[in-house]
Amino acid sequence: MKLALCNEVLRQLPFEQQCRAAAALGYAGLELAPFTLAADPTTLDARQARDLAAVAADHGLAISSLHWLLVQPEGLSLSTPDAALHARTVDFLKHLIDFAAASGAAVLVHGSPKQRSPGPGQTVDDAFERVIAGWQALAPHAQAAGVVYCIEPLAPFETPVMNTLAQAAAVVERIGSPALRTMLDLSAATLAENEPPATLLRRHLAAGHVAHVQLNDANRRGPGQGSTPVLPVLRVLKSLDYRGWLAIEPFDYHPDAMGCAAFSAGHVAGLLQALAEEQR
């Protein structure tokens, strides 16, 4: 398991300084939010992706993944009944898939709650079906690019569309592409699910549904900065030989961005060390 930092945590810094700081704190990779890289992410291209990967590599880091895919440009939507807008959103996401592949990232995480939620007068079911149609259109493109597109269950306070791992797993099974999977966000799962996140993870990781993990607390801070247990999740991942990324994704940076990133890395590294010692 490798530890990545979601780069928006340090977005106040130039990218090279983000890399330097993340490496110094013990991270092995960065999970990129496209809106931190360009005011208009439609302008991002393969050359820029390779340049970013080279800067990261200079600091011993990899580009692990992309997330927060639809923050910019404004106005995109996968749930919209507007066919032209839906198609434009799918095309933009294909563009990000190509960007991810060029950067060496293995995974894209589709959260973006606003852009999958129902519009005025639209039912949740209608919105969900339109979102699924978008994901189905993206799966072959992701497979051809050699990346995995992960659909993210989110808590109900963020969106009514796809709140549980069971719902996400059903979509994964329905689309039936090896490039379309789901993932666990620890905060979201803690807030949305009726079972412990570790129990759900064991079920869906063993079934092949889960391809990525984000760690945070239900209080929206970093892992270990609240009451959400992290060790049970790590224990399941180790027992099932998960070799993917653990992305640190806080939303409330306490005491500040650098302090949160440092504490989170130290906390998770300490738990991983404790697990390793259990195996001796």
mmCIF file of N, CA and C in Angstrom, residues 49-172:
data_model
loop_
_atom_site.group_PDB
_atom_site.id
_atom_site.type_symbol
_atom_site.label_atom_id
_atom_site.label_comp_id
_atom_site.label_asym_id
_atom_site.label_seq_id
_atom_site.Cartn_x
_atom_site.Cartn_y
_atom_site.Cartn_z
ATOM 1 N N ALA A 49 0.690 16.898 -18.652
ATOM 2 C CA ALA A 49 0.616 15.718 -17.778
ATOM 3 C C ALA A 49 1.992 15.097 -17.591
ATOM 4 N N ARG A 50 2.726 14.965 -18.672
ATOM 5 C CA ARG A 50 4.072 14.391 -18.586
ATOM 6 C C ARG A 50 5.011 15.305 -17.811
ATOM 7 N N ASP A 51 4.854 16.617 -17.993
ATOM 8 C CA ASP A 51 5.697 17.563 -17.245
ATOM 9 C C ASP A 51 5.433 17.473 -15.746
ATOM 10 N N LEU A 52 4.158 17.385 -15.357
ATOM 11 C CA LEU A 52 3.825 17.260 -13.942
ATOM 12 C C LEU A 52 4.376 15.961 -13.368
ATOM 13 N N ALA A 53 4.251 14.890 -14.139
ATOM 14 C CA ALA A 53 4.778 13.604 -13.683
ATOM 15 C C ALA A 53 6.284 13.673 -13.499
ATOM 16 N N ALA A 54 6.968 14.401 -14.386
ATOM 17 C CA ALA A 54 8.419 14.529 -14.276
ATOM 18 C C ALA A 54 8.813 15.327 -13.040
ATOM 19 N N VAL A 55 8.083 16.396 -12.756
ATOM 20 C CA VAL A 55 8.357 17.180 -11.545
ATOM 21 C C VAL A 55 8.152 16.307 -10.309
ATOM 22 N N ALA A 56 7.034 15.568 -10.292
ATOM 23 C CA ALA A 56 6.779 14.678 -9.157
ATOM 24 C C ALA A 56 7.893 13.641 -9.017
ATOM 25 N N ALA A 57 8.305 13.058 -10.145
ATOM 26 C CA ALA A 57 9.351 12.025 -10.103
ATOM 27 C C ALA A 57 10.666 12.577 -9.586
ATOM 28 N N ASP A 58 10.941 13.846 -9.885
ATOM 29 C CA ASP A 58 12.163 14.468 -9.366
ATOM 30 C C ASP A 58 12.196 14.465 -7.842
ATOM 31 N N HIS A 59 11.015 14.369 -7.223
ATOM 32 C CA HIS A 59 10.914 14.346 -5.756
ATOM 33 C C HIS A 59 10.584 12.942 -5.235
ATOM 34 N N GLY A 60 10.698 11.956 -6.107
ATOM 35 C CA GLY A 60 10.435 10.587 -5.701
ATOM 36 C C GLY A 60 8.968 10.228 -5.603
ATOM 37 N N LEU A 61 8.113 11.023 -6.237
ATOM 38 C CA LEU A 61 6.670 10.815 -6.166
ATOM 39 C C LEU A 61 6.110 10.325 -7.494
ATOM 40 N N ALA A 62 4.954 9.691 -7.425
ATOM 41 C CA ALA A 62 4.161 9.347 -8.603
ATOM 42 C C ALA A 62 2.867 10.155 -8.581
ATOM 43 N N ILE A 63 2.283 10.328 -9.745
ATOM 44 C CA ILE A 63 0.912 10.823 -9.824
ATOM 45 C C ILE A 63 0.025 9.598 -9.666
ATOM 46 N N SER A 64 -0.635 9.499 -8.549
ATOM 47 C CA SER A 64 -1.381 8.276 -8.226
ATOM 48 C C SER A 64 -2.729 8.215 -8.922
ATOM 49 N N SER A 65 -3.390 9.373 -9.020
ATOM 50 C CA SER A 65 -4.805 9.359 -9.380
ATOM 51 C C SER A 65 -5.287 10.792 -9.584
ATOM 52 N N LEU A 66 -6.518 10.904 -10.114
ATOM 53 C CA LEU A 66 -7.206 12.183 -10.249
ATOM 54 C C LEU A 66 -8.518 12.098 -9.489
ATOM 55 N N HIS A 67 -8.980 13.250 -8.966
ATOM 56 C CA HIS A 67 -10.299 13.315 -8.328
ATOM 57 C C HIS A 67 -10.832 14.740 -8.433
ATOM 58 N N TRP A 68 -11.997 15.002 -7.831
ATOM 59 C CA TRP A 68 -12.667 16.294 -8.001
ATOM 60 C C TRP A 68 -12.680 16.683 -9.482
ATOM 61 N N LEU A 69 -13.239 15.800 -10.286
ATOM 62 C CA LEU A 69 -13.096 15.910 -11.733
ATOM 63 C C LEU A 69 -13.905 17.038 -12.351
ATOM 64 N N LEU A 70 -15.032 17.398 -11.754
ATOM 65 C CA LEU A 70 -15.957 18.321 -12.423
ATOM 66 C C LEU A 70 -16.132 19.654 -11.691
ATOM 67 N N VAL A 71 -15.170 20.026 -10.861
ATOM 68 C CA VAL A 71 -15.265 21.335 -10.195
ATOM 69 C C VAL A 71 -15.223 22.462 -11.217
ATOM 70 N N GLN A 72 -14.307 22.358 -12.156
ATOM 71 C CA GLN A 72 -14.166 23.311 -13.249
ATOM 72 C C GLN A 72 -14.026 22.535 -14.556
ATOM 73 N N PRO A 73 -14.486 23.070 -15.676
ATOM 74 C CA PRO A 73 -15.220 24.326 -15.821
ATOM 75 C C PRO A 73 -16.633 24.230 -15.234
ATOM 76 N N GLU A 74 -17.185 25.355 -14.886
ATOM 77 C CA GLU A 74 -18.505 25.380 -14.273
ATOM 78 C C GLU A 74 -19.579 24.963 -15.275
ATOM 79 N N GLY A 75 -20.669 24.433 -14.714
ATOM 80 C CA GLY A 75 -21.850 24.166 -15.524
ATOM 81 C C GLY A 75 -21.965 22.773 -16.085
ATOM 82 N N LEU A 76 -20.979 21.905 -15.876
ATOM 83 C CA LEU A 76 -21.054 20.549 -16.404
ATOM 84 C C LEU A 76 -21.972 19.692 -15.538
ATOM 85 N N SER A 77 -22.529 18.648 -16.133
ATOM 86 C CA SER A 77 -23.448 17.779 -15.396
ATOM 87 C C SER A 77 -23.600 16.447 -16.114
ATOM 88 N N LEU A 78 -23.545 15.354 -15.338
ATOM 89 C CA LEU A 78 -23.865 14.033 -15.882
ATOM 90 C C LEU A 78 -25.321 13.666 -15.652
ATOM 91 N N SER A 79 -25.991 14.396 -14.792
ATOM 92 C CA SER A 79 -27.389 14.074 -14.484
ATOM 93 C C SER A 79 -28.372 14.865 -15.328
ATOM 94 N N THR A 80 -27.895 15.806 -16.102
ATOM 95 C CA THR A 80 -28.765 16.707 -16.841
ATOM 96 C C THR A 80 -29.574 16.001 -17.926
ATOM 97 N N PRO A 81 -30.827 16.415 -18.126
ATOM 98 C CA PRO A 81 -31.602 15.920 -19.273
ATOM 99 C C PRO A 81 -31.194 16.580 -20.596
ATOM 100 N N ASP A 82 -30.374 17.609 -20.526
ATOM 101 C CA ASP A 82 -29.897 18.309 -21.716
ATOM 102 C C ASP A 82 -28.859 17.431 -22.417
ATOM 103 N N ALA A 83 -29.221 16.860 -23.565
ATOM 104 C CA ALA A 83 -28.349 15.892 -24.237
ATOM 105 C C ALA A 83 -27.011 16.502 -24.637
ATOM 106 N N ALA A 84 -27.031 17.748 -25.081
ATOM 107 C CA ALA A 84 -25.788 18.387 -25.510
ATOM 108 C C ALA A 84 -24.854 18.613 -24.317
ATOM 109 N N LEU A 85 -25.405 19.049 -23.185
ATOM 110 C CA LEU A 85 -24.594 19.268 -21.997
ATOM 111 C C LEU A 85 -24.061 17.948 -21.461
ATOM 112 N N HIS A 86 -24.883 16.913 -21.489
ATOM 113 C CA HIS A 86 -24.447 15.588 -21.044
ATOM 114 C C HIS A 86 -23.274 15.110 -21.904
ATOM 115 N N ALA A 87 -23.403 15.273 -23.209
ATOM 116 C CA ALA A 87 -22.343 14.839 -24.120
ATOM 117 C C ALA A 87 -21.069 15.642 -23.894
ATOM 118 N N ARG A 88 -21.209 16.942 -23.644
ATOM 119 C CA ARG A 88 -20.043 17.775 -23.393
ATOM 120 C C ARG A 88 -19.337 17.343 -22.110
ATOM 121 N N THR A 89 -20.124 16.960 -21.104
ATOM 122 C CA THR A 89 -19.538 16.496 -19.841
ATOM 123 C C THR A 89 -18.800 15.183 -20.040
ATOM 124 N N VAL A 90 -19.400 14.269 -20.778
ATOM 125 C CA VAL A 90 -18.735 12.993 -21.065
ATOM 126 C C VAL A 90 -17.433 13.237 -21.838
ATOM 127 N N ASP A 91 -17.470 14.124 -22.811
ATOM 128 C CA ASP A 91 -16.262 14.415 -23.589
ATOM 129 C C ASP A 91 -15.160 15.004 -22.706
ATOM 130 N N PHE A 92 -15.546 15.876 -21.775
ATOM 131 C CA PHE A 92 -14.550 16.447 -20.871
ATOM 132 C C PHE A 92 -13.944 15.359 -19.985
ATOM 133 N N LEU A 93 -14.763 14.447 -19.493
ATOM 134 C CA LEU A 93 -14.251 13.366 -18.659
ATOM 135 C C LEU A 93 -13.341 12.427 -19.469
ATOM 136 N N LYS A 94 -13.641 12.216 -20.729
ATOM 137 C CA LYS A 94 -12.726 11.455 -21.584
ATOM 138 C C LYS A 94 -11.378 12.181 -21.701
ATOM 139 N N HIS A 95 -11.447 13.490 -21.806
ATOM 140 C CA HIS A 95 -10.227 14.299 -21.849
ATOM 141 C C HIS A 95 -9.401 14.101 -20.571
ATOM 142 N N LEU A 96 -10.058 14.062 -19.419
ATOM 143 C CA LEU A 96 -9.340 13.837 -18.169
ATOM 144 C C LEU A 96 -8.792 12.420 -18.073
ATOM 145 N N ILE A 97 -9.500 11.463 -18.620
ATOM 146 C CA ILE A 97 -8.972 10.096 -18.675
ATOM 147 C C ILE A 97 -7.662 10.072 -19.455
ATOM 148 N N ASP A 98 -7.629 10.750 -20.593
ATOM 149 C CA ASP A 98 -6.406 10.802 -21.395
ATOM 150 C C ASP A 98 -5.286 11.527 -20.641
ATOM 151 N N PHE A 99 -5.654 12.601 -19.936
ATOM 152 C CA PHE A 99 -4.678 13.343 -19.146
ATOM 153 C C PHE A 99 -4.111 12.458 -18.039
ATOM 154 N N ALA A 100 -4.983 11.723 -17.365
ATOM 155 C CA ALA A 100 -4.536 10.827 -16.298
ATOM 156 C C ALA A 100 -3.565 9.788 -16.831
ATOM 157 N N ALA A 101 -3.918 9.178 -17.953
ATOM 158 C CA ALA A 101 -3.057 8.152 -18.533
ATOM 159 C C ALA A 101 -1.686 8.732 -18.883
ATOM 160 N N ALA A 102 -1.664 9.938 -19.438
ATOM 161 C CA ALA A 102 -0.391 10.568 -19.814
ATOM 162 C C ALA A 102 0.459 10.898 -18.597
ATOM 163 N N SER A 103 -0.188 11.140 -17.460
ATOM 164 C CA SER A 103 0.548 11.467 -16.235
ATOM 165 C C SER A 103 1.061 10.231 -15.504
ATOM 166 N N GLY A 104 0.604 9.063 -15.932
ATOM 167 C CA GLY A 104 0.956 7.832 -15.246
ATOM 168 C C GLY A 104 0.004 7.431 -14.146
ATOM 169 N N ALA A 105 -1.054 8.209 -13.938
ATOM 170 C CA ALA A 105 -2.047 7.862 -12.913
ATOM 171 C C ALA A 105 -2.786 6.589 -13.302
ATOM 172 N N ALA A 106 -3.075 5.784 -12.321
ATOM 173 C CA ALA A 106 -3.762 4.517 -12.569
ATOM 174 C C ALA A 106 -5.263 4.615 -12.385
ATOM 175 N N VAL A 107 -5.726 5.653 -11.682
ATOM 176 C CA VAL A 107 -7.116 5.710 -11.230
ATOM 177 C C VAL A 107 -7.661 7.118 -11.386
ATOM 178 N N LEU A 108 -8.936 7.223 -11.739
ATOM 179 C CA LEU A 108 -9.705 8.457 -11.607
ATOM 180 C C LEU A 108 -10.852 8.181 -10.657
ATOM 181 N N VAL A 109 -11.149 9.138 -9.793
ATOM 182 C CA VAL A 109 -12.235 9.001 -8.819
ATOM 183 C C VAL A 109 -13.329 9.991 -9.169
ATOM 184 N N HIS A 110 -14.516 9.472 -9.463
ATOM 185 C CA HIS A 110 -15.641 10.344 -9.797
ATOM 186 C C HIS A 110 -16.526 10.531 -8.576
ATOM 187 N N GLY A 111 -16.299 11.670 -7.892
ATOM 188 C CA GLY A 111 -17.182 12.082 -6.813
ATOM 189 C C GLY A 111 -18.139 13.141 -7.336
ATOM 190 N N SER A 112 -17.664 14.395 -7.353
ATOM 191 C CA SER A 112 -18.391 15.522 -7.975
ATOM 192 C C SER A 112 -19.887 15.476 -7.675
ATOM 193 N N PRO A 113 -20.274 15.678 -6.405
ATOM 194 C CA PRO A 113 -21.685 15.510 -6.023
ATOM 195 C C PRO A 113 -22.641 16.461 -6.726
ATOM 196 N N LYS A 114 -22.275 17.699 -6.872
ATOM 197 C CA LYS A 114 -23.167 18.680 -7.487
ATOM 198 C C LYS A 114 -23.500 18.300 -8.917
ATOM 199 N N GLN A 115 -22.536 17.790 -9.635
ATOM 200 C CA GLN A 115 -22.714 17.521 -11.062
ATOM 201 C C GLN A 115 -23.380 16.179 -11.341
ATOM 202 N N ARG A 116 -23.772 15.463 -10.296
ATOM 203 C CA ARG A 116 -24.563 14.244 -10.497
ATOM 204 C C ARG A 116 -25.902 14.305 -9.774
ATOM 205 N N SER A 117 -26.169 15.412 -9.114
ATOM 206 C CA SER A 117 -27.419 15.549 -8.363
ATOM 207 C C SER A 117 -28.565 15.968 -9.266
ATOM 208 N N PRO A 118 -29.807 15.688 -8.854
ATOM 209 C CA PRO A 118 -30.960 16.068 -9.686
ATOM 210 C C PRO A 118 -31.090 17.581 -9.816
ATOM 211 N N GLY A 119 -31.535 18.016 -10.979
ATOM 212 C CA GLY A 119 -31.871 19.408 -11.172
ATOM 213 C C GLY A 119 -33.290 19.682 -10.694
ATOM 214 N N PRO A 120 -33.727 20.926 -10.794
ATOM 215 C CA PRO A 120 -35.100 21.273 -10.377
ATOM 216 C C PRO A 120 -36.145 20.434 -11.118
ATOM 217 N N GLY A 121 -37.031 19.811 -10.347
ATOM 218 C CA GLY A 121 -38.094 19.011 -10.936
ATOM 219 C C GLY A 121 -37.666 17.639 -11.414
ATOM 220 N N GLN A 122 -36.420 17.287 -11.238
ATOM 221 C CA GLN A 122 -35.906 15.990 -11.693
ATOM 222 C C GLN A 122 -35.897 15.004 -10.534
ATOM 223 N N THR A 123 -36.291 13.771 -10.784
ATOM 224 C CA THR A 123 -36.266 12.764 -9.738
ATOM 225 C C THR A 123 -34.855 12.217 -9.560
ATOM 226 N N VAL A 124 -34.605 11.657 -8.385
ATOM 227 C CA VAL A 124 -33.314 11.030 -8.128
ATOM 228 C C VAL A 124 -33.090 9.869 -9.089
ATOM 229 N N ASP A 125 -34.113 9.078 -9.327
ATOM 230 C CA ASP A 125 -33.971 7.927 -10.223
ATOM 231 C C ASP A 125 -33.589 8.355 -11.634
ATOM 232 N N ASP A 126 -34.223 9.423 -12.119
ATOM 233 C CA ASP A 126 -33.900 9.896 -13.462
ATOM 234 C C ASP A 126 -32.458 10.397 -13.514
ATOM 235 N N ALA A 127 -32.062 11.168 -12.501
ATOM 236 C CA ALA A 127 -30.688 11.661 -12.452
ATOM 237 C C ALA A 127 -29.695 10.498 -12.423
ATOM 238 N N PHE A 128 -29.986 9.499 -11.604
ATOM 239 C CA PHE A 128 -29.076 8.363 -11.453
ATOM 240 C C PHE A 128 -28.920 7.615 -12.777
ATOM 241 N N GLU A 129 -30.016 7.402 -13.498
ATOM 242 C CA GLU A 129 -29.934 6.691 -14.768
ATOM 243 C C GLU A 129 -29.098 7.465 -15.785
ATOM 244 N N ARG A 130 -29.207 8.756 -15.782
ATOM 245 C CA ARG A 130 -28.413 9.564 -16.719
ATOM 246 C C ARG A 130 -26.934 9.539 -16.343
ATOM 247 N N VAL A 131 -26.656 9.549 -15.042
ATOM 248 C CA VAL A 131 -25.271 9.439 -14.592
ATOM 249 C C VAL A 131 -24.690 8.073 -14.979
ATOM 250 N N ILE A 132 -25.458 7.023 -14.777
ATOM 251 C CA ILE A 132 -25.003 5.682 -15.155
ATOM 252 C C ILE A 132 -24.722 5.614 -16.655
ATOM 253 N N ALA A 133 -25.572 6.242 -17.458
ATOM 254 C CA ALA A 133 -25.339 6.260 -18.909
ATOM 255 C C ALA A 133 -24.013 6.940 -19.239
ATOM 256 N N GLY A 134 -23.700 7.999 -18.497
ATOM 257 C CA GLY A 134 -22.415 8.660 -18.702
ATOM 258 C C GLY A 134 -21.260 7.758 -18.340
ATOM 259 N N TRP A 135 -21.350 7.087 -17.200
ATOM 260 C CA TRP A 135 -20.277 6.184 -16.785
ATOM 261 C C TRP A 135 -20.121 5.029 -17.776
ATOM 262 N N GLN A 136 -21.237 4.552 -18.309
ATOM 263 C CA GLN A 136 -21.160 3.471 -19.279
ATOM 264 C C GLN A 136 -20.426 3.920 -20.542
ATOM 265 N N ALA A 137 -20.639 5.172 -20.939
ATOM 266 C CA ALA A 137 -19.943 5.711 -22.108
ATOM 267 C C ALA A 137 -18.452 5.897 -21.838
ATOM 268 N N LEU A 138 -18.075 6.141 -20.581
ATOM 269 C CA LEU A 138 -16.680 6.380 -20.230
ATOM 270 C C LEU A 138 -15.874 5.091 -20.072
ATOM 271 N N ALA A 139 -16.529 4.007 -19.728
ATOM 272 C CA ALA A 139 -15.804 2.780 -19.407
ATOM 273 C C ALA A 139 -14.922 2.279 -20.554
ATOM 274 N N PRO A 140 -15.397 2.217 -21.796
ATOM 275 C CA PRO A 140 -14.511 1.749 -22.873
ATOM 276 C C PRO A 140 -13.316 2.669 -23.096
ATOM 277 N N HIS A 141 -13.529 3.971 -22.901
ATOM 278 C CA HIS A 141 -12.431 4.923 -23.080
ATOM 279 C C HIS A 141 -11.373 4.716 -21.996
ATOM 280 N N ALA A 142 -11.817 4.496 -20.764
ATOM 281 C CA ALA A 142 -10.886 4.227 -19.679
ATOM 282 C C ALA A 142 -10.119 2.932 -19.923
ATOM 283 N N GLN A 143 -10.820 1.921 -20.386
ATOM 284 C CA GLN A 143 -10.163 0.641 -20.645
ATOM 285 C C GLN A 143 -9.103 0.792 -21.733
ATOM 286 N N ALA A 144 -9.433 1.510 -22.792
ATOM 287 C CA ALA A 144 -8.468 1.724 -23.872
ATOM 288 C C ALA A 144 -7.261 2.524 -23.397
ATOM 289 N N ALA A 145 -7.465 3.436 -22.442
ATOM 290 C CA ALA A 145 -6.378 4.263 -21.923
ATOM 291 C C ALA A 145 -5.548 3.549 -20.866
ATOM 292 N N GLY A 146 -6.037 2.414 -20.384
ATOM 293 C CA GLY A 146 -5.299 1.659 -19.383
ATOM 294 C C GLY A 146 -5.426 2.197 -17.974
ATOM 295 N N VAL A 147 -6.549 2.865 -17.684
ATOM 296 C CA VAL A 147 -6.789 3.380 -16.333
ATOM 297 C C VAL A 147 -8.097 2.798 -15.798
ATOM 298 N N VAL A 148 -8.294 2.946 -14.504
ATOM 299 C CA VAL A 148 -9.523 2.486 -13.861
ATOM 300 C C VAL A 148 -10.316 3.711 -13.419
ATOM 301 N N TYR A 149 -11.589 3.742 -13.795
ATOM 302 C CA TYR A 149 -12.486 4.846 -13.465
ATOM 303 C C TYR A 149 -13.349 4.403 -12.294
ATOM 304 N N CYS A 150 -13.143 5.031 -11.137
ATOM 305 C CA CYS A 150 -13.832 4.623 -9.914
ATOM 306 C C CYS A 150 -14.992 5.560 -9.609
ATOM 307 N N ILE A 151 -16.167 5.008 -9.434
ATOM 308 C CA ILE A 151 -17.339 5.794 -9.065
ATOM 309 C C ILE A 151 -17.456 5.782 -7.546
ATOM 310 N N GLU A 152 -17.651 6.967 -6.982
ATOM 311 C CA GLU A 152 -17.511 7.148 -5.536
ATOM 312 C C GLU A 152 -18.863 7.313 -4.846
ATOM 313 N N PRO A 153 -19.225 6.404 -3.936
ATOM 314 C CA PRO A 153 -20.407 6.650 -3.101
ATOM 315 C C PRO A 153 -20.142 7.840 -2.176
ATOM 316 N N LEU A 154 -21.121 8.709 -2.059
ATOM 317 C CA LEU A 154 -20.978 9.895 -1.217
ATOM 318 C C LEU A 154 -22.123 9.973 -0.215
ATOM 319 N N ALA A 155 -21.910 10.702 0.852
ATOM 320 C CA ALA A 155 -22.913 10.810 1.907
ATOM 321 C C ALA A 155 -24.137 11.586 1.424
ATOM 322 N N PRO A 156 -25.298 11.305 1.987
ATOM 323 C CA PRO A 156 -26.532 11.971 1.540
ATOM 324 C C PRO A 156 -26.517 13.485 1.657
ATOM 325 N N PHE A 157 -25.718 14.040 2.582
ATOM 326 C CA PHE A 157 -25.707 15.496 2.693
ATOM 327 C C PHE A 157 -25.046 16.139 1.472
ATOM 328 N N GLU A 158 -24.292 15.343 0.688
ATOM 329 C CA GLU A 158 -23.641 15.869 -0.506
ATOM 330 C C GLU A 158 -24.478 15.669 -1.759
ATOM 331 N N THR A 159 -25.124 14.522 -1.878
ATOM 332 C CA THR A 159 -25.935 14.201 -3.051
ATOM 333 C C THR A 159 -26.859 13.035 -2.713
ATOM 334 N N PRO A 160 -28.047 12.978 -3.313
ATOM 335 C CA PRO A 160 -28.898 11.805 -3.116
ATOM 336 C C PRO A 160 -28.597 10.685 -4.114
ATOM 337 N N VAL A 161 -27.657 10.924 -5.013
ATOM 338 C CA VAL A 161 -27.353 9.955 -6.072
ATOM 339 C C VAL A 161 -26.160 9.092 -5.667
ATOM 340 N N MET A 162 -26.424 7.840 -5.382
ATOM 341 C CA MET A 162 -25.430 6.811 -5.053
ATOM 342 C C MET A 162 -24.693 7.114 -3.764
ATOM 343 N N ASN A 163 -25.267 6.635 -2.670
ATOM 344 C CA ASN A 163 -24.711 6.886 -1.340
ATOM 345 C C ASN A 163 -23.989 5.689 -0.729
ATOM 346 N N THR A 164 -24.184 4.498 -1.258
ATOM 347 C CA THR A 164 -23.631 3.316 -0.601
ATOM 348 C C THR A 164 -22.758 2.498 -1.549
ATOM 349 N N LEU A 165 -21.873 1.720 -0.940
ATOM 350 C CA LEU A 165 -21.051 0.814 -1.733
ATOM 351 C C LEU A 165 -21.898 -0.232 -2.448
ATOM 352 N N ALA A 166 -22.989 -0.653 -1.840
ATOM 353 C CA ALA A 166 -23.863 -1.622 -2.501
ATOM 354 C C ALA A 166 -24.452 -1.040 -3.782
ATOM 355 N N GLN A 167 -24.874 0.219 -3.735
ATOM 356 C CA GLN A 167 -25.384 0.871 -4.944
ATOM 357 C C GLN A 167 -24.293 0.976 -6.002
ATOM 358 N N ALA A 168 -23.103 1.370 -5.578
ATOM 359 C CA ALA A 168 -22.001 1.499 -6.531
ATOM 360 C C ALA A 168 -21.624 0.147 -7.124
ATOM 361 N N ALA A 169 -21.579 -0.885 -6.278
ATOM 362 C CA ALA A 169 -21.245 -2.221 -6.770
ATOM 363 C C ALA A 169 -22.274 -2.710 -7.784
ATOM 364 N N ALA A 170 -23.537 -2.367 -7.572
ATOM 365 C CA ALA A 170 -24.574 -2.752 -8.520
ATOM 366 C C ALA A 170 -24.347 -2.088 -9.875
ATOM 367 N N VAL A 171 -23.902 -0.834 -9.864
ATOM 368 C CA VAL A 171 -23.590 -0.141 -11.125
ATOM 369 C C VAL A 171 -22.385 -0.795 -11.793
ATOM 370 N N VAL A 172 -21.366 -1.114 -11.013
ATOM 371 C CA VAL A 172 -20.187 -1.788 -11.555
ATOM 372 C C VAL A 172 -20.582 -3.101 -12.226
#
